[in-house]
Coordinates of C-alpha atoms in Angstrom, one line a residue:
G1 CA 58.2 5.7 8.6
G2 CA 59.6 2.4 9.8
A3 CA 56.7 0.4 8.2
V4 CA 57.1 2.2 4.9
A5 CA 60.9 1.7 4.8
A6 CA 60.6 -2.0 5.8
S7 CA 57.9 -2.5 3.2
G8 CA 60.1 -0.9 0.5
L9 CA 63.0 -3.2 1.6
A10 CA 60.7 -6.2 1.6
L11 CA 59.6 -5.4 -1.9
M12 CA 63.3 -5.2 -3.1
W13 CA 64.1 -8.6 -1.5
A14 CA 61.0 -10.1 -3.1
V15 CA 62.0 -8.8 -6.5
N16 CA 65.4 -10.3 -6.0
G17 CA 64.0 -13.6 -4.8
A18 CA 61.4 -14.0 -7.5
G19 CA 62.9 -12.1 -10.4
Y20 CA 66.6 -12.4 -10.0
H21 CA 66.9 -15.9 -8.5
L22 CA 63.8 -17.8 -9.4
W23 CA 63.0 -16.4 -12.8
Q24 CA 66.5 -15.6 -14.1
F25 CA 69.3 -17.4 -12.2
A26 CA 67.5 -20.7 -11.7
R27 CA 67.8 -21.3 -15.5
I28 CA 71.6 -21.9 -15.1
N29 CA 71.9 -22.9 -11.4
P30 CA 69.5 -25.1 -9.5
A31 CA 70.8 -23.7 -6.2
A32 CA 69.0 -20.5 -7.2
W33 CA 65.7 -22.1 -6.1
G34 CA 67.0 -22.1 -2.5
F35 CA 68.4 -18.6 -2.8
G36 CA 65.1 -17.4 -4.2
A37 CA 63.2 -19.0 -1.3
A38 CA 65.6 -17.4 1.2
F39 CA 65.2 -14.0 -0.3
L40 CA 61.4 -14.3 -0.2
L41 CA 61.7 -15.4 3.4
Q42 CA 63.8 -12.2 4.1
A43 CA 61.1 -10.2 2.5
A44 CA 58.5 -11.8 4.8
L45 CA 60.8 -11.1 7.8
L46 CA 61.1 -7.5 6.9
L47 CA 57.4 -7.1 6.5
G48 CA 56.7 -9.0 9.8
Y49 CA 59.2 -7.1 11.9
G50 CA 58.9 -3.7 10.2
A51 CA 55.4 -3.3 9.0
I52 CA 53.4 -5.6 11.2
L53 CA 55.2 -5.8 14.5
D54 CA 56.7 -2.2 14.3
K55 CA 60.1 -3.4 15.5
L56 CA 62.1 -1.3 13.0
R57 CA 62.2 2.4 13.8
F58 CA 64.6 4.5 11.8
G59 CA 66.2 7.7 12.9
F60 CA 69.6 9.4 12.4
D61 CA 71.2 10.0 15.8
G62 CA 74.4 11.5 14.5
G63 CA 76.6 8.8 16.1
A64 CA 79.4 6.9 14.4
V65 CA 77.2 3.8 13.7
A66 CA 74.6 6.0 12.1
W67 CA 77.2 7.8 9.9
A68 CA 78.6 4.4 8.9
G69 CA 75.0 3.3 8.0
L70 CA 74.6 6.4 5.8
G71 CA 78.0 5.6 4.2
F72 CA 76.8 2.1 3.3
V73 CA 73.6 3.4 1.9
I74 CA 75.5 5.9 -0.3
F75 CA 77.9 3.2 -1.3
A76 CA 75.2 0.8 -2.3
L77 CA 73.2 3.4 -4.3
V78 CA 75.9 5.5 -5.9
V79 CA 79.5 4.4 -5.4
H80 CA 79.1 0.7 -6.3
P81 CA 77.5 1.4 -9.7
L82 CA 80.2 4.0 -10.4
I83 CA 82.9 1.4 -9.6
E84 CA 81.3 -1.0 -12.0
L85 CA 81.1 1.6 -14.8
A86 CA 84.8 2.4 -14.2
L87 CA 85.6 -1.3 -14.6
G88 CA 84.0 -1.2 -18.1
R89 CA 80.6 -2.7 -17.4
T90 CA 77.7 -1.4 -19.5
W91 CA 74.6 0.0 -18.0
G92 CA 72.8 -3.3 -18.6
Q93 CA 75.5 -5.2 -16.7
L94 CA 75.4 -3.1 -13.5
Q95 CA 74.3 -4.6 -10.2
L96 CA 71.8 -2.1 -8.9
V97 CA 69.9 -1.7 -5.6
G98 CA 66.4 -3.3 -5.9
V99 CA 67.2 -5.7 -8.7
S100 CA 70.6 -7.3 -7.7
P101 CA 71.2 -9.1 -4.4
D102 CA 74.5 -7.7 -3.3
P103 CA 73.7 -3.9 -3.4
T104 CA 70.2 -4.6 -2.1
S105 CA 71.6 -6.5 0.8
L106 CA 74.1 -3.8 1.6
L107 CA 71.4 -1.1 1.4
M108 CA 69.4 -3.0 3.9
L109 CA 72.3 -3.4 6.3
G110 CA 73.1 0.3 6.0
L111 CA 69.5 1.2 6.8
L112 CA 69.6 -1.2 9.8
L113 CA 72.5 0.8 11.1
V114 CA 70.2 3.9 11.5
T115 CA 67.5 2.2 13.5
T116 CA 66.7 3.7 16.9
H117 CA 66.1 0.3 18.5
R118 CA 67.8 -3.0 18.5
V119 CA 67.8 -4.9 15.2
P120 CA 66.2 -8.3 15.4
W121 CA 69.0 -10.8 14.8
L122 CA 66.9 -12.9 12.4
L123 CA 67.1 -10.0 9.9
L124 CA 70.9 -10.6 9.7
V125 CA 71.0 -14.4 9.0
I126 CA 70.0 -14.4 5.3
P127 CA 72.1 -11.4 4.2
V128 CA 75.2 -12.7 6.0
L129 CA 74.7 -16.2 4.5
W130 CA 74.2 -14.6 1.1
F131 CA 77.4 -12.5 1.4
L132 CA 79.4 -15.6 2.4
I133 CA 78.2 -17.3 -0.8
S134 CA 78.6 -14.2 -2.9
G135 CA 82.1 -13.6 -1.6
S136 CA 83.2 -17.2 -2.2
W137 CA 81.9 -16.9 -5.8
A138 CA 83.9 -13.7 -6.3
W139 CA 87.0 -15.3 -4.9
L140 CA 86.6 -18.4 -7.0
L141 CA 85.9 -16.4 -10.2
G142 CA 88.9 -14.2 -9.6
T143 CA 86.9 -10.9 -9.5
P144 CA 88.4 -9.1 -6.5
E145 CA 86.2 -6.0 -7.1
R146 CA 83.2 -8.1 -6.2
M147 CA 84.8 -8.8 -2.8
I148 CA 84.0 -5.2 -1.7
L149 CA 80.4 -5.9 -0.9
P150 CA 80.9 -9.0 1.2
L151 CA 83.6 -7.2 3.2
A152 CA 81.3 -4.3 3.7
C153 CA 78.6 -6.7 4.9
L154 CA 81.0 -8.1 7.5
V155 CA 81.7 -4.5 8.7
A156 CA 78.0 -3.6 8.7
T157 CA 77.1 -6.7 10.6
V158 CA 79.7 -6.2 13.3
L159 CA 78.5 -2.5 13.6
I160 CA 74.8 -3.7 13.9
V161 CA 75.7 -6.2 16.6
W162 CA 77.8 -3.6 18.4
G163 CA 75.1 -0.9 18.0
N164 CA 72.5 -3.3 19.4
W165 CA 74.1 -3.2 22.9
A166 CA 73.5 0.5 23.3
K167 CA 70.0 0.6 21.9
P168 CA 66.7 0.0 23.7
R169 CA 64.5 -3.0 22.8
A170 CA 61.7 -2.1 20.4

């Protein structure tokens, strides 16, 4: 199951890197080339750790960290799009898991909270850096509703680091 989940996440990160950043966003922002490369690197890391090295093993243990992970997954998949619809965005404007960086990143962090072994720290670097950039853009553009996901990333990252102490090495 871990290899399949990691491969699915890797595919989403690759779609975001190639499709969102390199194909779409690079037209208006040259920095998107770097973002695209970083997202493709994250896809490779997920494949490497999850599918090749079998370092990601998922399982719901019923603890507080796992429940928080489930909450982040539900938020990324369901609540975030509903918030955007309530704010007046059309279906075509929604940021959705798999095709938009913020909800895809949050979904991954939520899933990492339900791993049964320690999360390799390298898997956290790119999402955290992305959310710092995304959060600063939301702040500068005056869109406070977009600050929800960077704040959720901060909480998820702290929970992953905290949860790693209690978990065995993969």
